[in-house]
Short mmCIF file of C-alpha atoms and ligand atoms in Angstrom, two decimals:
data_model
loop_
_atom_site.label_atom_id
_atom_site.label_comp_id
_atom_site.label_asym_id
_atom_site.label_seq_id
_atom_site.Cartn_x
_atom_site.Cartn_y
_atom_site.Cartn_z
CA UNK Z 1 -69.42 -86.08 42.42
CA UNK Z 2 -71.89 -83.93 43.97
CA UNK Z 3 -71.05 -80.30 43.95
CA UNK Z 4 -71.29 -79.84 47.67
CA UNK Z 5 -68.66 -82.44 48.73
CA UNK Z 6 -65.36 -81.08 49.49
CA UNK Z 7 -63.18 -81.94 45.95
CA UNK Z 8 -60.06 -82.94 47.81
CA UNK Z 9 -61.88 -86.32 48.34
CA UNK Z 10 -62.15 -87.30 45.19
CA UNK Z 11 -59.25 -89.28 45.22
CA UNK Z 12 -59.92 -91.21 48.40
CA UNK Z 13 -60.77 -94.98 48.62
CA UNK Z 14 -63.30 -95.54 51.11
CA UNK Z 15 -61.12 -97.71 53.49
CA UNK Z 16 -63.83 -100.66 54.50
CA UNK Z 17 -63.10 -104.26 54.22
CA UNK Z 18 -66.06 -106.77 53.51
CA UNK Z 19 -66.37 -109.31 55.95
CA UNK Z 20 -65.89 -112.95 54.75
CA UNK Z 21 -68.22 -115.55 54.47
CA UNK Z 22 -68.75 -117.28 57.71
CA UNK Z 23 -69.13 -120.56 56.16
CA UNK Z 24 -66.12 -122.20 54.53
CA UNK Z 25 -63.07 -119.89 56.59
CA UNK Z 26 -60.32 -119.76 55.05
CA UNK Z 27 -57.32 -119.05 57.31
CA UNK Z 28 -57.40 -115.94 57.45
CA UNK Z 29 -53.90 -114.39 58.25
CA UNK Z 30 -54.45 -110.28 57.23
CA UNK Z 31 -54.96 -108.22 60.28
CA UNK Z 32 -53.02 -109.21 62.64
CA UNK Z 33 -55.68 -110.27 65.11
CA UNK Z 34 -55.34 -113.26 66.97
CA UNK Z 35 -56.87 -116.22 65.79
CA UNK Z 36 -58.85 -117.48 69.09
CA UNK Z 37 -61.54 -116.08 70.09
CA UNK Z 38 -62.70 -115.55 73.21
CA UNK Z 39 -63.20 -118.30 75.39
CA UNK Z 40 -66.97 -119.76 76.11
CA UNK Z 41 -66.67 -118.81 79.89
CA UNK Z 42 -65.29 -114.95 78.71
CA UNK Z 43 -68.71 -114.75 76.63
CA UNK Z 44 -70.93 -116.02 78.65
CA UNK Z 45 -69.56 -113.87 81.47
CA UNK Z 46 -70.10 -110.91 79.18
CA UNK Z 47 -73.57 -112.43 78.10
CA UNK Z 48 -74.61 -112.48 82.06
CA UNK Z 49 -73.80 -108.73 81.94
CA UNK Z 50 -75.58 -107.82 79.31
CA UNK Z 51 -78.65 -109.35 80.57
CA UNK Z 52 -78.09 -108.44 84.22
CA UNK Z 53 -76.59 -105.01 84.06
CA UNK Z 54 -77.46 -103.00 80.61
CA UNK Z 55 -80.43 -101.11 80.78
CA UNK Z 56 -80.23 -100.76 76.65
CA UNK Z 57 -82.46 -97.54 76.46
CA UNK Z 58 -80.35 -95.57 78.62
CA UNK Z 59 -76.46 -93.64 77.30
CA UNK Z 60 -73.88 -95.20 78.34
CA UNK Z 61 -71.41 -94.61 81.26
CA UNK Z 62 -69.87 -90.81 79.16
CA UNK Z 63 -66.98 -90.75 81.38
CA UNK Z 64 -65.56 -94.00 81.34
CA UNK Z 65 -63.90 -93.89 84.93
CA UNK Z 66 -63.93 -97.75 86.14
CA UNK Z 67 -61.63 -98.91 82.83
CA UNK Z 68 -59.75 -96.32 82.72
CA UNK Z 69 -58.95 -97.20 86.62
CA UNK Z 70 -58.45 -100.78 85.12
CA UNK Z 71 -56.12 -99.31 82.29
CA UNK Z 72 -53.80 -97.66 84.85
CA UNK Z 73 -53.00 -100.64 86.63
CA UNK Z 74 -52.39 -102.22 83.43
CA UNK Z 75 -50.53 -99.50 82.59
CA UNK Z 76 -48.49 -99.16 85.75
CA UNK Z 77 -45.63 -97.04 86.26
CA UNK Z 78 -47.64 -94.18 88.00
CA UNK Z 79 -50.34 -93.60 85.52
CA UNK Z 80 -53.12 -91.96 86.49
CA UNK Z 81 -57.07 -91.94 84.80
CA UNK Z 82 -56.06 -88.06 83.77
CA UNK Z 83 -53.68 -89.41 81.70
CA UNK Z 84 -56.07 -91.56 79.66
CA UNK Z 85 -58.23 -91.27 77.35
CA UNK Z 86 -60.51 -93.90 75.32
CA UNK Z 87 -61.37 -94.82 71.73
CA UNK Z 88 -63.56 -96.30 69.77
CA UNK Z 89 -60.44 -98.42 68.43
CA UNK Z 90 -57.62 -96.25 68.22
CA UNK Z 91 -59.07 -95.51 65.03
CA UNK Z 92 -60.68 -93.04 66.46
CA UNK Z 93 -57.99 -91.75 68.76
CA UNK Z 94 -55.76 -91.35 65.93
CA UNK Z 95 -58.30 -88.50 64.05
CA UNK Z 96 -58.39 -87.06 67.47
CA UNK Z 97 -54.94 -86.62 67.90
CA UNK Z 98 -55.26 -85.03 64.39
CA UNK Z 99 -58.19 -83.15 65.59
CA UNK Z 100 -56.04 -81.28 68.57
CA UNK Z 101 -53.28 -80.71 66.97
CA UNK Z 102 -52.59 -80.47 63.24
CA UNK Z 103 -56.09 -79.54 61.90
CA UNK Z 104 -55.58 -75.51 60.13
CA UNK Z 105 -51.72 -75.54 62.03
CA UNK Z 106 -49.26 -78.28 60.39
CA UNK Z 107 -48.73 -81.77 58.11
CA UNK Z 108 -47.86 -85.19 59.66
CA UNK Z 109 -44.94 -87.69 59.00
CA UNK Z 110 -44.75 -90.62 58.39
CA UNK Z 111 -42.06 -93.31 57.66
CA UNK Z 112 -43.04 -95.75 55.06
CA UNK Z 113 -43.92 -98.54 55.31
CA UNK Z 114 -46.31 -97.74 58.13
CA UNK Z 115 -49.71 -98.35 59.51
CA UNK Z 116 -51.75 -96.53 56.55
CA UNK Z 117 -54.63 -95.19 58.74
CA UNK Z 118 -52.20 -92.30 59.89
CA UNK Z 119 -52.23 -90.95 56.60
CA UNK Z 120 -55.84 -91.76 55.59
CA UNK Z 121 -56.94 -89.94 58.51
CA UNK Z 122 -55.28 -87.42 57.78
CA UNK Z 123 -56.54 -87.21 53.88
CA UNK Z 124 -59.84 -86.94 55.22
CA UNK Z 125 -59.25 -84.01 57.02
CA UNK Z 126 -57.32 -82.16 54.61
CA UNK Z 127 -54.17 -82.48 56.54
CA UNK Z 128 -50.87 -82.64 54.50
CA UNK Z 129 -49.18 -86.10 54.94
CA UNK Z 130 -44.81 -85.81 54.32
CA UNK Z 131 -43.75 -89.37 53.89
CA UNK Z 132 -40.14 -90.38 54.23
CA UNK Z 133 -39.09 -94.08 53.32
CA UNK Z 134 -37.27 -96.73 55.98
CA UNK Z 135 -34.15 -98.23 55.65
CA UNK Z 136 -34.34 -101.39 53.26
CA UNK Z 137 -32.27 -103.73 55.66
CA UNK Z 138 -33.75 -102.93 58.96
CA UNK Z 139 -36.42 -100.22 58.50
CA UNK Z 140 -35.39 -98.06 60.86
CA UNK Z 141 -36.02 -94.63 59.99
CA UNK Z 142 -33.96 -92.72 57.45
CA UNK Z 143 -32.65 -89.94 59.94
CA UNK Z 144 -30.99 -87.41 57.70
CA UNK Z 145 -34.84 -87.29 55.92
CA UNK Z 146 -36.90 -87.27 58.81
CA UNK Z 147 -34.87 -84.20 60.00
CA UNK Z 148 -35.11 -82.82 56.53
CA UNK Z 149 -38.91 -82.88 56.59
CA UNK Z 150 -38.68 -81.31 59.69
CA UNK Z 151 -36.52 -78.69 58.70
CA UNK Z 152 -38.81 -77.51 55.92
CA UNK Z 153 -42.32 -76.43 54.93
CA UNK Z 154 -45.11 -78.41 53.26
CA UNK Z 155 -47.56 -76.53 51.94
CA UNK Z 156 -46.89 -73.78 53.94
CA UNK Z 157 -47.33 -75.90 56.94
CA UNK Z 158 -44.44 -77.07 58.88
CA UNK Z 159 -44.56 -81.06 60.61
CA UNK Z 160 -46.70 -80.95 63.82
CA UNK Z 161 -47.09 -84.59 64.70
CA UNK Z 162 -44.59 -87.67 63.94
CA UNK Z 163 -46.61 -90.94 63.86
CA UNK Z 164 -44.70 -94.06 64.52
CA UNK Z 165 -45.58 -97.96 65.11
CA UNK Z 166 -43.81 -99.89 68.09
CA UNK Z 167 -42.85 -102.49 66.78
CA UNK Z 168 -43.77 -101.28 62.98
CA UNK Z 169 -46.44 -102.95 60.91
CA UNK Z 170 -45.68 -104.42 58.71
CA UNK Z 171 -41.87 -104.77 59.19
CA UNK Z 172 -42.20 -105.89 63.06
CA UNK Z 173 -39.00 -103.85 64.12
CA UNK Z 174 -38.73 -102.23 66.79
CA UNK Z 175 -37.70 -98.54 67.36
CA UNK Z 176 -33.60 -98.46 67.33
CA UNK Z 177 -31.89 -96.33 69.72
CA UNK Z 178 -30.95 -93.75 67.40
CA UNK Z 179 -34.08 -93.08 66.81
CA UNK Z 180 -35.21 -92.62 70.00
CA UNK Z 181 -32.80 -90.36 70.23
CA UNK Z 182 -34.02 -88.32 67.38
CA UNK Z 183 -37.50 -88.25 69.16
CA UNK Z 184 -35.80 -87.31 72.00
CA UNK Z 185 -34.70 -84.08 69.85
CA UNK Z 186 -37.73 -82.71 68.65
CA UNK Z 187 -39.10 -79.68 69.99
CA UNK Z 188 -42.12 -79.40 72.55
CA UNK Z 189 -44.55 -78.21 69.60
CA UNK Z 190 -44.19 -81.16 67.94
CA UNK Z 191 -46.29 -84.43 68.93
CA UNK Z 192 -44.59 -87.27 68.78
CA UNK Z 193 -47.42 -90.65 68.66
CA UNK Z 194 -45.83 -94.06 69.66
CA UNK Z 195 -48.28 -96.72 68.76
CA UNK Z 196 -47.98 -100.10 70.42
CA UNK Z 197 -50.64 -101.78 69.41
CA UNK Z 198 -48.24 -104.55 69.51
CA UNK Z 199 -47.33 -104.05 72.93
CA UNK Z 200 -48.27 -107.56 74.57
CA UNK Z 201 -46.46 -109.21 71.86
CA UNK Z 202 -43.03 -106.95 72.44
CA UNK Z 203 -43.26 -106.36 75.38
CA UNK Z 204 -41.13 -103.16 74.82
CA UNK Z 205 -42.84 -99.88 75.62
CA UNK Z 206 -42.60 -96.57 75.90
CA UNK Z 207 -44.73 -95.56 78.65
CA UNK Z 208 -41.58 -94.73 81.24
CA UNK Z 209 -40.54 -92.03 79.07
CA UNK Z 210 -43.72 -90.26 78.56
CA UNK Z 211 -42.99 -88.29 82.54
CA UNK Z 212 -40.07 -86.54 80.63
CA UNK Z 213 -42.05 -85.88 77.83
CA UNK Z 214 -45.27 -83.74 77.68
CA UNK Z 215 -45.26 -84.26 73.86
CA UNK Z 216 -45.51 -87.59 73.38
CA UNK Z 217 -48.37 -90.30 73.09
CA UNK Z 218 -48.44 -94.02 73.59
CA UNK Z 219 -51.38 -95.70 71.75
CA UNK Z 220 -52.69 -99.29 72.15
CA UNK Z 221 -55.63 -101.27 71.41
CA UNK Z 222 -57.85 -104.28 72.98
CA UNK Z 223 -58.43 -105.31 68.84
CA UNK Z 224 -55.03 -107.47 68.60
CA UNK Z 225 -53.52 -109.07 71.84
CA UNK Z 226 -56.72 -108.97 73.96
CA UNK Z 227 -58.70 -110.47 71.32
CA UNK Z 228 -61.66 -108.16 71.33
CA UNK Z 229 -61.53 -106.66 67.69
CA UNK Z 230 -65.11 -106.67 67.14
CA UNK Z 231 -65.50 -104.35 69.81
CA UNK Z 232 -63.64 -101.32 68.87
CA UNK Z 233 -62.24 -99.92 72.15
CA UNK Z 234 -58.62 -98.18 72.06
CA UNK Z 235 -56.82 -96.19 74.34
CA UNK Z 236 -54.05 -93.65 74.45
CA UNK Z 237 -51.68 -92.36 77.45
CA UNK Z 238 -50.37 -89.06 77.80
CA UNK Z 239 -50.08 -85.75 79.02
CA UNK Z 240 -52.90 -84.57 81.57
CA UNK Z 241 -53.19 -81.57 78.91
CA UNK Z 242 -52.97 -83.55 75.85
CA UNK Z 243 -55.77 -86.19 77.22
CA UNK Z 244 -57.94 -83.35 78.51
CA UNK Z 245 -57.72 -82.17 74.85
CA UNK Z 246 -58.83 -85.32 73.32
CA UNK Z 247 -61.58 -85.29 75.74
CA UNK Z 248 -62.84 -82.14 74.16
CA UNK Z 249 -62.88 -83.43 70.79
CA UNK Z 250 -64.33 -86.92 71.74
CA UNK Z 251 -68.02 -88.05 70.88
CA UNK Z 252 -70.86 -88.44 73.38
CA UNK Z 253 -70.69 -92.21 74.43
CA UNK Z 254 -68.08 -93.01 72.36
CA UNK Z 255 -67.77 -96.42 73.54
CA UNK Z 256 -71.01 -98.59 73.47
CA UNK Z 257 -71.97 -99.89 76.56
CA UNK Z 258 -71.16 -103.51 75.48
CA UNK Z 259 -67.69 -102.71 74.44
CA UNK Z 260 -67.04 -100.88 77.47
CA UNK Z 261 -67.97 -104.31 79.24
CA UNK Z 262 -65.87 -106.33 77.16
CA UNK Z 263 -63.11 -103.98 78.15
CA UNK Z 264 -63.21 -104.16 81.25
CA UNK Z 265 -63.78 -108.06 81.37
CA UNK Z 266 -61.07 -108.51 79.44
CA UNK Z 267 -58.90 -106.14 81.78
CA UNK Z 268 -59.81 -107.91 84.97
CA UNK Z 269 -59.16 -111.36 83.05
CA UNK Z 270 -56.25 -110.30 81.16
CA UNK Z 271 -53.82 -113.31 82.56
CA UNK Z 272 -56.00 -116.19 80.91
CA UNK Z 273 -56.37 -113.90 77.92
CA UNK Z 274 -53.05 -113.26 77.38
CA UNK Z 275 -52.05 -117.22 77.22
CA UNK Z 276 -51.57 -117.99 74.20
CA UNK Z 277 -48.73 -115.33 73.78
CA UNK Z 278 -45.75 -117.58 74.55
CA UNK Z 279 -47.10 -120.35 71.73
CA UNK Z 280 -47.55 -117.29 69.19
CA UNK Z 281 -44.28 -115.93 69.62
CA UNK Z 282 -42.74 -119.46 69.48
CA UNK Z 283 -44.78 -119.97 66.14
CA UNK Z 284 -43.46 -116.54 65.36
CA UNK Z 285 -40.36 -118.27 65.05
CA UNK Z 286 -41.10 -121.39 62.88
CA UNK Z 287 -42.79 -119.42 60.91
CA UNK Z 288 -39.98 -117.09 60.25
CA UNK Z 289 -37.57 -120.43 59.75
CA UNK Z 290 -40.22 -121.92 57.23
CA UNK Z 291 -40.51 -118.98 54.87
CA UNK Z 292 -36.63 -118.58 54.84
CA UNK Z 293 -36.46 -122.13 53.61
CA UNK Z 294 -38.97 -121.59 50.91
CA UNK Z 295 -37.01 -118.93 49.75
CA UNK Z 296 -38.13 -115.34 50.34
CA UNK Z 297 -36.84 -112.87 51.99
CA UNK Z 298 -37.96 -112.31 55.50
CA UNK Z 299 -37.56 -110.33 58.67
CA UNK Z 300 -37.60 -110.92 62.43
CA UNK Z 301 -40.50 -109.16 63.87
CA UNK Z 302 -41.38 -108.24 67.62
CA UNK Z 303 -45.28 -108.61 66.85
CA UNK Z 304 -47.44 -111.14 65.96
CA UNK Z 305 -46.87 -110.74 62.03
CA UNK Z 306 -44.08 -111.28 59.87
CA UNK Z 307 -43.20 -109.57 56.91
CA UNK Z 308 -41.89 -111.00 53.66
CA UNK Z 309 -41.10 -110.29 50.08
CA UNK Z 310 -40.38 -112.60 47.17
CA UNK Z 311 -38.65 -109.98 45.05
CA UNK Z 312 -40.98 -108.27 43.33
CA UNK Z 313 -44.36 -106.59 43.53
CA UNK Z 314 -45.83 -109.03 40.99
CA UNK Z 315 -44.31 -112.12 41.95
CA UNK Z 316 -45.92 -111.06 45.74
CA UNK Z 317 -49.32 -110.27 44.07
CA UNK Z 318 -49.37 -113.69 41.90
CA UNK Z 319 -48.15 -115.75 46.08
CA UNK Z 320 -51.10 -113.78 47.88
CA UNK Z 321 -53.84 -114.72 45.12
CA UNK Z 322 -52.39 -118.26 44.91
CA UNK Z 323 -52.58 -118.44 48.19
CA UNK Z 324 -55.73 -117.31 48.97
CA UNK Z 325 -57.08 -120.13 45.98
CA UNK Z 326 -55.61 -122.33 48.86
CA UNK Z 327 -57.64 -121.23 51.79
CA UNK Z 328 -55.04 -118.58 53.21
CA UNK Z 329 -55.59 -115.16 53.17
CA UNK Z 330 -52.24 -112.21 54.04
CA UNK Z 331 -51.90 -108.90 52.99
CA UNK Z 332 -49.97 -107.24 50.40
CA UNK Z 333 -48.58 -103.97 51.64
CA UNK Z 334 -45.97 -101.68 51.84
CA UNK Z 335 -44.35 -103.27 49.09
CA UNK Z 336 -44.00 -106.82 50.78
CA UNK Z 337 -46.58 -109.29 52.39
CA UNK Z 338 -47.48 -109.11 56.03
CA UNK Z 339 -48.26 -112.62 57.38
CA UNK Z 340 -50.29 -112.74 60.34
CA UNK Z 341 -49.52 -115.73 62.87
CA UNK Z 342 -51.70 -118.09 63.22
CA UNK Z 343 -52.55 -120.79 65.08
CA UNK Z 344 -49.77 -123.84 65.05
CA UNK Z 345 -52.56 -125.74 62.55
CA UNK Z 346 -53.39 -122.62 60.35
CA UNK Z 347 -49.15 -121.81 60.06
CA UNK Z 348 -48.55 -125.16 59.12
CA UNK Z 349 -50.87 -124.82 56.06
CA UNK Z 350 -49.73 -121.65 55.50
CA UNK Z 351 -46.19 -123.14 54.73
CA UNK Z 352 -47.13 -125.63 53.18
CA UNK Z 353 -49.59 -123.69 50.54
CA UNK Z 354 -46.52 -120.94 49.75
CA UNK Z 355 -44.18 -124.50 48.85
CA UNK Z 356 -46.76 -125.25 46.44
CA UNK Z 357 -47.29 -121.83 45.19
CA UNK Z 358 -43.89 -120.56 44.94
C1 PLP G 1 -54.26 -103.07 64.38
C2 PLP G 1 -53.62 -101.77 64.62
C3 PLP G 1 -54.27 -100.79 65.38
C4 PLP G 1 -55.57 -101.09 66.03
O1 PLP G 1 -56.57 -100.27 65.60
P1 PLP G 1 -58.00 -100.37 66.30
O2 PLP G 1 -58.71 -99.22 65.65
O3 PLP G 1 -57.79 -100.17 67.77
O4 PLP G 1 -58.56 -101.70 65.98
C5 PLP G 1 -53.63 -99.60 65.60
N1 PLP G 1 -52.42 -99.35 65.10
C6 PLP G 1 -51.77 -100.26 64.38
C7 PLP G 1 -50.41 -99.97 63.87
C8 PLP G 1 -52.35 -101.48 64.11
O5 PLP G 1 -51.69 -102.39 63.37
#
């Protein structure tokens, strides 16, 4: 490596997925987007603005103001635009977070398995990362650890942020409440990051708690439930304070001017968006039945994914690659696979394709 880059990168993977082929799809099951896209009318709607409305030479909008009046009566319960802030995904929002608060001051924590990005991020910015594991029946955090982490020093740093999914990829389980209650116990200097990027699926949130607590975060995203991964736009809800800091950090024109009208399209037409959630989650559900019958071992999940495990890491490596002969691609993480649902068609030959390969 070139002398001038900073040596603590050596070790780190660039992160970036190849897109696949557009011709010949395969089902493809391994991020957890939804597998519609966006209907005609929504893109020609967005195609009208574009034509109408962007004057492409000219910045973007910097500020932001009409979504984020969208986002708070998405939001509800009494949020205001000071307490929001935007991404480009929550990506973005995530090194932020790291940005304002545990850059030169303090490590993370994470509970594994998790959302890898949290830790990534944090790689990348020379940030210590203190991972604890999960419970092997229900993942819920292992308590006694967490608070152990807390309690020391890592690297000479002590833990200044806690990041945790809601519901968890890829174990789809939902925060238990003694572990809210340990949240509920840390101490003011400490930020606490709740994301819910699986929030429309759940429909659990945090949100109502964040009045009583200047310290915590929620996080979601337009990339899984609102369908509009190719655009990249995330938010996060907070403290006034907190969001004014992650304004500080954030890039000029963060948000390109088409994502920030796909946004807000999708905002003002999130009902016939949001449709297909009652069929997914009732999918959810064969799904969960159909993999039980072929034999692994599975999980009930609040999101839109399901995770699974045939007993060992190999035996898991040899089902994803025989699958993916077959036409259907998952992901093999956190020591399990995460199966994204599908639609009814594409979950159908998903079971069918792990009878044959198992
Ligand atoms: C998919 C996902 C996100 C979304 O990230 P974007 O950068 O907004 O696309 C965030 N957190 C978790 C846990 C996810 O699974």
């Amino acid at each position: 490596m070139l002398p001038l880059i900073r040596p603590d990168l050596a070790d780190l993977a660039a992160y970036h997925v190849t897109a696949l082929e557009t011709t010949d799809v395969p089902d493809k099951l391994d991020a957890n987007e939804v597998s519609l896209d966006l209907p005609d009318w929504f893109k020609l709607k967005l195609g009208a603005l574009a034509e109408d409305q962007v004057l492409s030479n000219r910045y973007p909008d910097g500020e932001y103001t009409q979504l984020k009046q969208l986002l708070c009566q998405y939001v509800g319960h009494g949020i205001t635009t000071a307490q929001i802030t935007l991404g480009n995904g929550s990506d973005e929002l995530i090194r932020s977070l790291l940005l304002v608060t545990c850059l030169h001051q303090g490590a993370i924590l994470v509970a594994e398995p998790t959302f890898s990005m949290y830790g990534i991020l944090a790689q990348t910015l020379g940030i210590p990362v203190v991972k604890i594991r999960r419970n092997e029946t229900d993942f819920a955090l292992d308590l006694a650890a967490a608070q152990n982490a807390m309690d020391q020093q890592h690297g000479g740093q002590n833990i200044k942020a806690v990041f945790l999914v809601h519901p968890n990829s890829p174990t789809g389980n939902l925060l238990q409440e003694k572990e809210k209650q340990w949240l509920h116990s840390l101490p003011p200097e400490v930020l606490v990051v709740i994301d819910e990027a699986y929030f429309e699926f759940s429909g659990k949130t945090m949100i109502p708690e964040l009045a009583d607590h200047p310290n915590w975060l929620v996080m979601r995203t337009f990339s899984k439930a609102l369908r509009l991964a190719a655009y990249r736009v995330g938010y996060a809800v907070g403290h006034p304070d907190l969001i004014g800091a992650l304004e500080k950090v954030r890039l000029p024109y963060n948000l390109p001017t088409m994502s920030y009208l796909a946004a807000m399209l999708a905002m003002m037409h999130r009902d016939e968006l949001l449709t297909n959630i009652p069929e997914i989650l009732s999918e959810r559900e064969r799904v969960y039945q159909g993999l039980q019958d072929i034999g692994l071992d599975v999980w009930h999940s609040a999101g839109n994914f399901i995770y699974a495990r045939s007993g060992n890491h190999e035996q898991d490596q040899a089902l994803l690659i025989a699958l993916a002969k077959r036409g259907t691609i998952v992901r093999q993480t956190g020591g399990g696979l995460r199966i994204t649902i599908g639609t009814p068609e594409e979950n159908t030959r998903l079971l069918e394709r792990f009878q044959y390969c198992v």
